[in-house]
PDB file of C-alpha atoms and ligand atoms in Angstrom:
ATOM      1  CA  MET A 245      -2.393 -47.635-147.127  1.00  0.00           C
ATOM      2  CA  GLN A 246      -1.965 -47.011-143.577  1.00  0.00           C
ATOM      3  CA  LEU A 247      -4.031 -49.836-142.784  1.00  0.00           C
ATOM      4  CA  THR A 248      -1.867 -52.352-144.292  1.00  0.00           C
ATOM      5  CA  LEU A 249       1.080 -50.341-142.348  1.00  0.00           C
ATOM      6  CA  THR A 250       0.032 -51.143-139.118  1.00  0.00           C
ATOM      7  CA  LEU A 251      -0.943 -54.967-140.505  1.00  0.00           C
ATOM      8  CA  PRO A 252       1.940 -57.152-138.886  1.00  0.00           C
ATOM      9  CA  ARG A 253       1.821 -60.619-140.434  1.00  0.00           C
ATOM     10  CA  SER A 254      -0.110 -60.561-143.508  1.00  0.00           C
ATOM     11  CA  GLY A 255       1.972 -57.319-143.499  1.00  0.00           C
ATOM     12  CA  MET A 256       4.324 -58.492-146.732  1.00  0.00           C
ATOM     13  CA  CYS A 257       1.756 -59.141-148.463  1.00  0.00           C
ATOM     14  CA  MET A 258      -0.771 -56.555-148.326  1.00  0.00           C
ATOM     15  CA  LEU A 259       2.327 -54.616-148.504  1.00  0.00           C
ATOM     16  CA  LEU A 260       3.108 -56.257-151.982  1.00  0.00           C
ATOM     17  CA  LEU A 261      -0.875 -55.765-153.441  1.00  0.00           C
ATOM     18  CA  VAL A 262      -0.997 -52.252-152.283  1.00  0.00           C
ATOM     19  CA  SER A 263       2.425 -51.141-153.750  1.00  0.00           C
ATOM     20  CA  THR A 264       1.303 -53.290-156.852  1.00  0.00           C
ATOM     21  CA  LEU A 265      -1.782 -51.526-157.053  1.00  0.00           C
ATOM     22  CA  LEU A 266       0.379 -48.223-156.868  1.00  0.00           C
ATOM     23  CA  LEU A 267       3.035 -49.195-159.006  1.00  0.00           C
ATOM     24  CA  TRP A 268       1.097 -49.556-162.102  1.00  0.00           C
ATOM     25  CA  GLU A 269      -1.618 -47.088-161.810  1.00  0.00           C
ATOM     26  CA  HIS A 270      -0.615 -43.860-159.721  1.00  0.00           C
ATOM     27  CA  VAL A 271       1.962 -41.494-159.694  1.00  0.00           C
ATOM     28  CA  ALA A 272       1.628 -39.563-156.495  1.00  0.00           C
ATOM     29  CA  SER A 273       3.979 -36.788-157.832  1.00  0.00           C
ATOM     30  CA  LYS A 274       1.288 -35.928-160.746  1.00  0.00           C
ATOM     31  CA  PRO A 275      -1.421 -34.430-160.262  1.00  0.00           C
ATOM     32  CA  SER A 276      -3.756 -36.666-162.689  1.00  0.00           C
ATOM     33  CA  GLY A 277      -1.951 -39.434-160.795  1.00  0.00           C
ATOM     34  CA  LEU A 278      -2.184 -41.328-163.894  1.00  0.00           C
ATOM     35  CA  MET A 279       1.141 -43.195-164.841  1.00  0.00           C
ATOM     36  CA  SER A 280       2.253 -42.160-168.689  1.00  0.00           C
ATOM     37  CA  ILE A 281       2.509 -45.290-171.103  1.00  0.00           C
ATOM     38  CA  GLU A 282       6.385 -44.430-171.488  1.00  0.00           C
ATOM     39  CA  ALA A 283       6.376 -44.957-167.689  1.00  0.00           C
ATOM     40  CA  LEU A 284       4.312 -48.096-167.505  1.00  0.00           C
ATOM     41  CA  TYR A 285       6.522 -49.620-170.268  1.00  0.00           C
ATOM     42  CA  ASN A 286       9.741 -48.648-168.677  1.00  0.00           C
ATOM     43  CA  ARG A 287       8.472 -49.838-165.321  1.00  0.00           C
ATOM     44  CA  VAL A 288       6.993 -53.115-166.922  1.00  0.00           C
ATOM     45  CA  VAL A 289      10.956 -53.977-168.322  1.00  0.00           C
ATOM     46  CA  GLU A 290      12.092 -53.128-165.300  1.00  0.00           C
ATOM     47  CA  TYR A 291      10.292 -55.879-164.229  1.00  0.00           C
ATOM     48  CA  SER A 292      10.655 -58.299-166.736  1.00  0.00           C
ATOM     49  CA  HIS A 293      14.336 -57.781-167.338  1.00  0.00           C
ATOM     50  CA  ILE A 294      14.901 -58.919-163.588  1.00  0.00           C
ATOM     51  CA  THR A 295      12.589 -61.884-164.314  1.00  0.00           C
ATOM     52  CA  TYR A 296      14.246 -63.132-166.658  1.00  0.00           C
ATOM     53  CA  VAL A 297      17.346 -62.918-164.926  1.00  0.00           C
ATOM     54  CA  LEU A 298      16.053 -64.953-162.557  1.00  0.00           C
ATOM     55  CA  ALA A 299      14.825 -67.709-164.734  1.00  0.00           C
ATOM     56  CA  ALA A 300      18.103 -67.575-165.964  1.00  0.00           C
ATOM     57  CA  ASP A 301      19.793 -67.791-162.826  1.00  0.00           C
ATOM     58  CA  ILE A 302      17.584 -70.866-161.747  1.00  0.00           C
ATOM     59  CA  TYR A 303      18.521 -72.545-165.129  1.00  0.00           C
ATOM     60  CA  ARG A 304      21.966 -72.395-164.583  1.00  0.00           C
ATOM     61  CA  GLU A 305      22.199 -73.789-160.917  1.00  0.00           C
ATOM     62  CA  PHE A 306      19.593 -76.342-162.344  1.00  0.00           C
ATOM     63  CA  ASP A 307      22.164 -77.154-165.123  1.00  0.00           C
ATOM     64  CA  LEU A 308      24.972 -77.068-162.690  1.00  0.00           C
ATOM     65  CA  ASN A 309      24.034 -79.360-159.932  1.00  0.00           C
ATOM     66  CA  PHE A 310      21.444 -81.700-161.425  1.00  0.00           C
ATOM     67  CA  PHE A 311      21.347 -82.151-165.127  1.00  0.00           C
ATOM     68  CA  LYS A 312      22.075 -85.441-166.566  1.00  0.00           C
ATOM     69  CA  ARG A 313      23.654 -85.787-169.654  1.00  0.00           C
ATOM     70  CA  SER A 314      21.831 -88.969-170.030  1.00  0.00           C
ATOM     71  CA  TRP A 315      18.736 -87.547-170.295  1.00  0.00           C
ATOM     72  CA  PHE A 316      19.885 -86.504-173.962  1.00  0.00           C
ATOM     73  CA  THR A 317      19.243 -90.466-175.020  1.00  0.00           C
ATOM     74  CA  ASP A 318      16.980 -91.856-172.450  1.00  0.00           C
ATOM     75  CA  ARG A 319      14.161 -89.134-172.276  1.00  0.00           C
ATOM     76  CA  THR A 320      12.218 -87.086-174.744  1.00  0.00           C
ATOM     77  CA  LEU A 321      12.191 -83.469-174.595  1.00  0.00           C
ATOM     78  CA  SER A 322       8.620 -82.201-174.882  1.00  0.00           C
ATOM     79  CA  LEU A 323       7.762 -78.845-176.222  1.00  0.00           C
ATOM     80  CA  CYS A 324       6.817 -76.318-173.724  1.00  0.00           C
ATOM     81  CA  HIS A 325       3.204 -75.625-172.394  1.00  0.00           C
ATOM     82  CA  THR A 326       3.155 -72.307-174.370  1.00  0.00           C
ATOM     83  CA  ALA A 327       4.388 -74.007-177.610  1.00  0.00           C
ATOM     84  CA  SER A 328       0.819 -73.116-179.220  1.00  0.00           C
ATOM     85  CA  ILE A 329       1.028 -69.579-178.522  1.00  0.00           C
ATOM     86  CA  TYR A 330       1.697 -67.784-181.915  1.00  0.00           C
ATOM     87  CA  THR A 331       5.171 -65.715-181.717  1.00  0.00           C
ATOM     88  CA  PRO A 332       6.842 -64.255-184.026  1.00  0.00           C
ATOM     89  CA  GLU A 333      10.570 -65.811-184.376  1.00  0.00           C
ATOM     90  CA  THR A 334      13.476 -62.749-185.834  1.00  0.00           C
ATOM     91  CA  ARG A 335      14.177 -59.755-184.670  1.00  0.00           C
ATOM     92  CA  GLN A 336      12.532 -58.894-188.033  1.00  0.00           C
ATOM     93  CA  GLU A 337       9.272 -60.425-187.463  1.00  0.00           C
ATOM     94  CA  VAL A 338       9.096 -59.209-183.982  1.00  0.00           C
ATOM     95  CA  HIS A 339       9.539 -55.560-185.252  1.00  0.00           C
ATOM     96  CA  ASP A 340       6.656 -56.519-188.220  1.00  0.00           C
ATOM     97  CA  THR A 341       4.569 -57.865-185.521  1.00  0.00           C
ATOM     98  CA  LYS A 342       1.533 -55.219-184.740  1.00  0.00           C
ATOM     99  CA  THR A 343       1.565 -53.555-181.136  1.00  0.00           C
ATOM    100  CA  GLU A 344      -1.628 -55.704-180.289  1.00  0.00           C
ATOM    101  CA  ASP A 345      -0.151 -58.915-181.352  1.00  0.00           C
ATOM    102  CA  LEU A 346       2.554 -58.756-179.504  1.00  0.00           C
ATOM    103  CA  LEU A 347       0.838 -57.701-176.003  1.00  0.00           C
ATOM    104  CA  LYS A 348      -1.636 -60.782-176.631  1.00  0.00           C
ATOM    105  CA  ALA A 349       0.724 -62.943-177.094  1.00  0.00           C
ATOM    106  CA  ILE A 350       2.596 -61.678-174.146  1.00  0.00           C
ATOM    107  CA  VAL A 351      -0.478 -61.814-171.403  1.00  0.00           C
ATOM    108  CA  ASN A 352      -0.865 -65.434-172.911  1.00  0.00           C
ATOM    109  CA  ILE A 353       2.666 -66.058-171.969  1.00  0.00           C
ATOM    110  CA  THR A 354       2.670 -64.555-168.333  1.00  0.00           C
ATOM    111  CA  HIS A 355      -0.802 -65.744-167.536  1.00  0.00           C
ATOM    112  CA  SER A 356      -0.018 -69.307-168.638  1.00  0.00           C
ATOM    113  CA  TRP A 357       2.624 -69.296-166.314  1.00  0.00           C
ATOM    114  CA  GLU A 358       0.856 -68.225-163.498  1.00  0.00           C
ATOM    115  CA  GLU A 359       0.117 -72.167-162.295  1.00  0.00           C
ATOM    116  CA  PRO A 360       3.374 -73.794-162.797  1.00  0.00           C
ATOM    117  CA  LEU A 361       5.283 -71.314-161.032  1.00  0.00           C
ATOM    118  CA  LYS A 362       3.884 -72.001-157.821  1.00  0.00           C
ATOM    119  CA  HIS A 363       4.224 -75.744-158.498  1.00  0.00           C
ATOM    120  CA  LEU A 364       7.873 -75.132-160.000  1.00  0.00           C
ATOM    121  CA  LEU A 365       8.614 -72.843-156.272  1.00  0.00           C
ATOM    122  CA  SER A 366       7.043 -76.281-154.170  1.00  0.00           C
ATOM    123  CA  ALA A 367       9.410 -78.559-155.982  1.00  0.00           C
ATOM    124  CA  VAL A 368      12.327 -76.502-155.444  1.00  0.00           C
ATOM    125  CA  PRO A 369      13.343 -78.229-151.931  1.00  0.00           C
ATOM    126  CA  THR A 370      12.551 -81.812-153.478  1.00  0.00           C
ATOM    127  CA  LEU A 371      15.910 -81.338-155.183  1.00  0.00           C
ATOM    128  CA  GLN A 372      18.674 -82.283-152.539  1.00  0.00           C
ATOM    129  CA  GLY A 373      21.283 -80.290-152.588  1.00  0.00           C
ATOM    130  CA  ALA A 374      19.360 -76.553-153.867  1.00  0.00           C
ATOM    131  CA  SER A 375      20.881 -73.537-152.851  1.00  0.00           C
ATOM    132  CA  ASP A 376      18.295 -70.943-150.570  1.00  0.00           C
ATOM    133  CA  ASN A 377      18.732 -68.713-153.616  1.00  0.00           C
ATOM    134  CA  MET A 378      17.099 -70.872-155.967  1.00  0.00           C
ATOM    135  CA  LEU A 379      14.117 -70.807-153.238  1.00  0.00           C
ATOM    136  CA  LYS A 380      14.521 -67.315-153.353  1.00  0.00           C
ATOM    137  CA  SER A 381      14.571 -67.047-156.819  1.00  0.00           C
ATOM    138  CA  ALA A 382      11.794 -69.344-157.695  1.00  0.00           C
ATOM    139  CA  ASN A 383       9.644 -67.368-155.192  1.00  0.00           C
ATOM    140  CA  ALA A 384      10.453 -63.584-156.552  1.00  0.00           C
ATOM    141  CA  VAL A 385       9.899 -65.355-160.243  1.00  0.00           C
ATOM    142  CA  LYS A 386       6.585 -66.522-159.296  1.00  0.00           C
ATOM    143  CA  GLU A 387       5.517 -62.670-157.578  1.00  0.00           C
ATOM    144  CA  ARG A 388       7.109 -61.011-160.470  1.00  0.00           C
ATOM    145  CA  ASN A 389       5.274 -62.446-163.334  1.00  0.00           C
ATOM    146  CA  HIS A 390       2.256 -61.765-161.359  1.00  0.00           C
ATOM    147  CA  ILE A 391       3.237 -57.994-160.774  1.00  0.00           C
ATOM    148  CA  LEU A 392       4.010 -58.280-164.804  1.00  0.00           C
ATOM    149  CA  LEU A 393       0.864 -59.386-165.698  1.00  0.00           C
ATOM    150  CA  GLU A 394      -0.798 -56.337-163.852  1.00  0.00           C
ATOM    151  CA  GLY A 395       1.421 -53.733-165.279  1.00  0.00           C
ATOM    152  CA  ILE A 396       0.560 -55.586-168.233  1.00  0.00           C
ATOM    153  CA  GLU A 397      -3.056 -54.969-167.918  1.00  0.00           C
ATOM    154  CA  ALA A 398      -2.579 -51.652-167.106  1.00  0.00           C
ATOM    155  CA  ILE A 399      -1.091 -50.807-170.675  1.00  0.00           C
ATOM    156  CA  LEU A 400      -4.409 -52.991-172.310  1.00  0.00           C
ATOM    157  CA  ASN A 401      -6.507 -50.719-170.477  1.00  0.00           C
ATOM    158  CA  ARG A 402      -4.922 -47.767-172.261  1.00  0.00           C
ATOM    159  CA  THR A 403      -4.477 -49.240-175.341  1.00  0.00           C
ATOM    160  CA  GLN A 404      -7.834 -50.399-175.526  1.00  0.00           C
ATOM    161  CA  VAL A 405      -6.780 -53.446-176.759  1.00  0.00           C
ATOM    162  CA  GLU A 406      -9.821 -56.553-175.872  1.00  0.00           C
ATOM    163  CA  ILE A 407      -8.069 -59.611-174.723  1.00  0.00           C
ATOM    164  CA  GLU A 408     -11.524 -61.634-175.652  1.00  0.00           C
ATOM    165  CA  ASP A 409     -11.112 -65.320-174.441  1.00  0.00           C
ATOM    166  CA  ASP A 410      -9.564 -66.470-171.151  1.00  0.00           C
ATOM    167  CA  ALA A 411      -8.424 -69.436-172.818  1.00  0.00           C
ATOM    168  CA  TYR A 412      -4.692 -69.723-171.354  1.00  0.00           C
ATOM    169  CA  PRO A 413      -2.747 -72.940-172.375  1.00  0.00           C
ATOM    170  CA  ASP A 414      -2.642 -75.454-169.207  1.00  0.00           C
ATOM    171  CA  TRP A 415       0.560 -77.204-168.257  1.00  0.00           C
ATOM    172  CA  SER A 416       0.511 -80.764-167.559  1.00  0.00           C
ATOM    173  CA  GLY A 417       3.147 -81.492-165.893  1.00  0.00           C
ATOM    174  CA  LEU A 418       2.518 -81.843-162.063  1.00  0.00           C
ATOM    175  CA  SER A 419       2.525 -85.472-161.695  1.00  0.00           C
ATOM    176  CA  ASP A 420       5.609 -85.899-163.072  1.00  0.00           C
ATOM    177  CA  LEU A 421       6.666 -82.695-161.268  1.00  0.00           C
ATOM    178  CA  GLN A 422       5.708 -84.727-157.998  1.00  0.00           C
ATOM    179  CA  SER A 423       6.414 -88.590-159.060  1.00  0.00           C
ATOM    180  CA  SER A 424       8.196 -90.576-156.639  1.00  0.00           C
ATOM    181  CA  ASP A 425      10.424 -91.792-159.282  1.00  0.00           C
ATOM    182  CA  GLU A 426      13.437 -89.264-158.672  1.00  0.00           C
ATOM    183  CA  GLU A 427      15.127 -88.876-162.363  1.00  0.00           C
ATOM    184  CA  THR A 428      11.188 -88.600-163.859  1.00  0.00           C
ATOM    185  CA  ARG A 429      11.024 -85.225-161.261  1.00  0.00           C
ATOM    186  CA  LEU A 430      14.659 -83.795-162.153  1.00  0.00           C
ATOM    187  CA  PHE A 431      13.707 -84.014-165.912  1.00  0.00           C
ATOM    188  CA  GLU A 432      10.012 -82.482-165.485  1.00  0.00           C
ATOM    189  CA  PHE A 433      11.585 -79.768-163.270  1.00  0.00           C
ATOM    190  CA  PHE A 434      14.225 -79.221-166.031  1.00  0.00           C
ATOM    191  CA  ASN A 435      11.753 -78.612-168.316  1.00  0.00           C
ATOM    192  CA  LEU A 436       9.776 -76.437-166.497  1.00  0.00           C
ATOM    193  CA  CYS A 437      13.013 -74.284-166.114  1.00  0.00           C
ATOM    194  CA  ARG A 438      13.854 -74.608-169.542  1.00  0.00           C
ATOM    195  CA  CYS A 439      10.798 -73.204-170.498  1.00  0.00           C
ATOM    196  CA  LEU A 440      10.475 -70.893-167.946  1.00  0.00           C
ATOM    197  CA  ARG A 441      13.856 -69.111-169.044  1.00  0.00           C
ATOM    198  CA  ARG A 442      13.030 -69.058-172.935  1.00  0.00           C
ATOM    199  CA  ASP A 443       9.204 -67.598-172.202  1.00  0.00           C
ATOM    200  CA  THR A 444      10.626 -65.044-169.208  1.00  0.00           C
ATOM    201  CA  HIS A 445      13.124 -64.072-172.426  1.00  0.00           C
ATOM    202  CA  LYS A 446      10.659 -63.816-174.639  1.00  0.00           C
ATOM    203  CA  VAL A 447       8.234 -61.622-172.851  1.00  0.00           C
ATOM    204  CA  ASP A 448      11.499 -59.407-172.149  1.00  0.00           C
ATOM    205  CA  THR A 449      12.020 -58.958-175.725  1.00  0.00           C
ATOM    206  CA  PHE A 450       8.703 -58.260-176.794  1.00  0.00           C
ATOM    207  CA  LEU A 451       8.530 -56.227-173.618  1.00  0.00           C
ATOM    208  CA  LYS A 452      11.737 -54.240-175.109  1.00  0.00           C
ATOM    209  CA  VAL A 453      10.581 -54.007-178.716  1.00  0.00           C
ATOM    210  CA  LEU A 454       6.992 -51.849-177.406  1.00  0.00           C
ATOM    211  CA  ARG A 455       8.907 -49.866-175.101  1.00  0.00           C
ATOM    212  CA  CYS A 456      11.441 -49.124-177.970  1.00  0.00           C
ATOM    213  CA  ARG A 457       8.398 -48.658-180.170  1.00  0.00           C
ATOM    214  CA  PHE A 458       6.174 -46.119-177.291  1.00  0.00           C
ATOM    215  CA  VAL A 459       9.450 -44.118-175.765  1.00  0.00           C
ATOM    216  CA  TYR A 460      12.172 -44.050-178.139  1.00  0.00           C
ATOM    217  CA  ASN A 461       9.896 -44.048-181.513  1.00  0.00           C
ATOM    218  CA  ASN A 462      11.625 -47.119-182.892  1.00  0.00           C
ATOM    219  CA  GLU A 463      14.969 -45.601-182.493  1.00  0.00           C
ATOM    220  CA  CYS A 464      17.235 -48.101-180.416  1.00  0.00           C
ATOM    221  CA  MET A 465      18.219 -51.729-180.611  1.00  0.00           C
ATOM    222  CA  TYR A 466      15.639 -53.827-180.084  1.00  0.00           C
ATOM    223  CA  TYR A 467      16.755 -55.677-178.074  1.00  0.00           C
ATOM    224  CA  GLN A 468      18.249 -53.808-175.290  1.00  0.00           C
TER     225      GLN A 468
HETATM  226  C1  NAG B 537      -3.305 -68.479-175.777  1.00  0.00           C
HETATM  227  O1  NAG B 537      -3.207 -68.995-176.876  1.00  0.00           O
HETATM  228  C2  NAG B 537      -3.775 -70.089-177.466  1.00  0.00           C
HETATM  229  C3  NAG B 537      -3.072 -71.176-177.949  1.00  0.00           C
HETATM  230  O2  NAG B 537      -2.785 -70.741-179.618  1.00  0.00           O
HETATM  231  C4  NAG B 537      -5.261 -69.764-178.172  1.00  0.00           C
HETATM  232  O3  NAG B 537      -6.033 -70.620-177.725  1.00  0.00           O
HETATM  233  C5  NAG B 537      -5.912 -69.085-176.708  1.00  0.00           C
HETATM  234  O4  NAG B 537      -6.777 -68.504-177.263  1.00  0.00           O
HETATM  235  C6  NAG B 537      -5.061 -67.663-176.234  1.00  0.00           C
HETATM  236  N1  NAG B 537      -5.254 -67.406-174.861  1.00  0.00           N
HETATM  237  C7  NAG B 537      -5.689 -65.680-175.495  1.00  0.00           C
HETATM  238  C8  NAG B 537      -5.781 -65.266-174.200  1.00  0.00           C
HETATM  239  O5  NAG B 537      -5.149 -65.219-176.435  1.00  0.00           O
HETATM  240  C1  NAG B 538      -7.722 -51.697-165.734  1.00  0.00           C
HETATM  241  O1  NAG B 538      -8.952 -50.158-166.149  1.00  0.00           O
HETATM  242  C2  NAG B 538     -10.489 -50.867-164.976  1.00  0.00           C
HETATM  243  C3  NAG B 538     -11.682 -49.808-165.293  1.00  0.00           C
HETATM  244  O2  NAG B 538     -11.061 -48.568-165.828  1.00  0.00           O
HETATM  245  C4  NAG B 538      -9.912 -50.825-163.674  1.00  0.00           C
HETATM  246  O3  NAG B 538     -10.744 -50.934-163.119  1.00  0.00           O
HETATM  247  C5  NAG B 538      -8.959 -51.534-163.424  1.00  0.00           C
HETATM  248  O4  NAG B 538      -8.573 -51.216-162.461  1.00  0.00           O
HETATM  249  C6  NAG B 538      -7.512 -51.698-164.288  1.00  0.00           C
HETATM  250  N1  NAG B 538      -6.548 -52.286-164.176  1.00  0.00           N
HETATM  251  C7  NAG B 538      -5.393 -51.904-164.328  1.00  0.00           C
HETATM  252  C8  NAG B 538      -4.576 -53.001-163.902  1.00  0.00           C
HETATM  253  O5  NAG B 538      -4.712 -51.215-164.403  1.00  0.00           O
END
């Protein structure tokens, strides 16, 4: 910790690293040093909620300034790259899904966004007239997604849920996102931020259901 504070240039990055470890593993005020599962859930939900809000902001700005109606007739919307990950749809289905399966789906989704989020961030400056705010949000979502993944891993560590395979769905939109054809590029950006909003919402919802199970004994509204 001391060390990182004296490193000026890489300071931000190191600080982030250190703070995430502290974030998920230790509580200074507790003698055991280990964060309770309730505290972990509260914290991941804080993260997932804001991640979703930021993803929705990116989508909203894109929709306002770059979306074209003609896409609906000229182009086919592709499935999100995470579409193959099984997730419950209705409230009742979510409620009926085992903790282990929800956690696995959350890890899978969050993991499979690591790579595309880097490219989404690089693509924002290619949008003519995108705001600084959009760039900031894209950066924040990328970092939060990573921190969230660590938080969920910390929860998995406690719950003895084993993730045996390390296969995550790949995103195949990179060449479109970097295309020299503006329409192709914009359309891929649209797909990406549409899917991002959808998936961050899912993850947030599932984590809130799990928090409800572990922190409030299921006695809360599922989506709060
Ligand atoms: C993620 O989902 C895909 C598609 O269903 C599956 O093939 C893969 O095994 C899953 N990975 C993990 C770690 O659960
Ligand atoms: C999970 O547990 C392992 C071994 O106990 C530990 O090394 C690792 O840092 C833990 N990861 C998280 C994110 O808590």
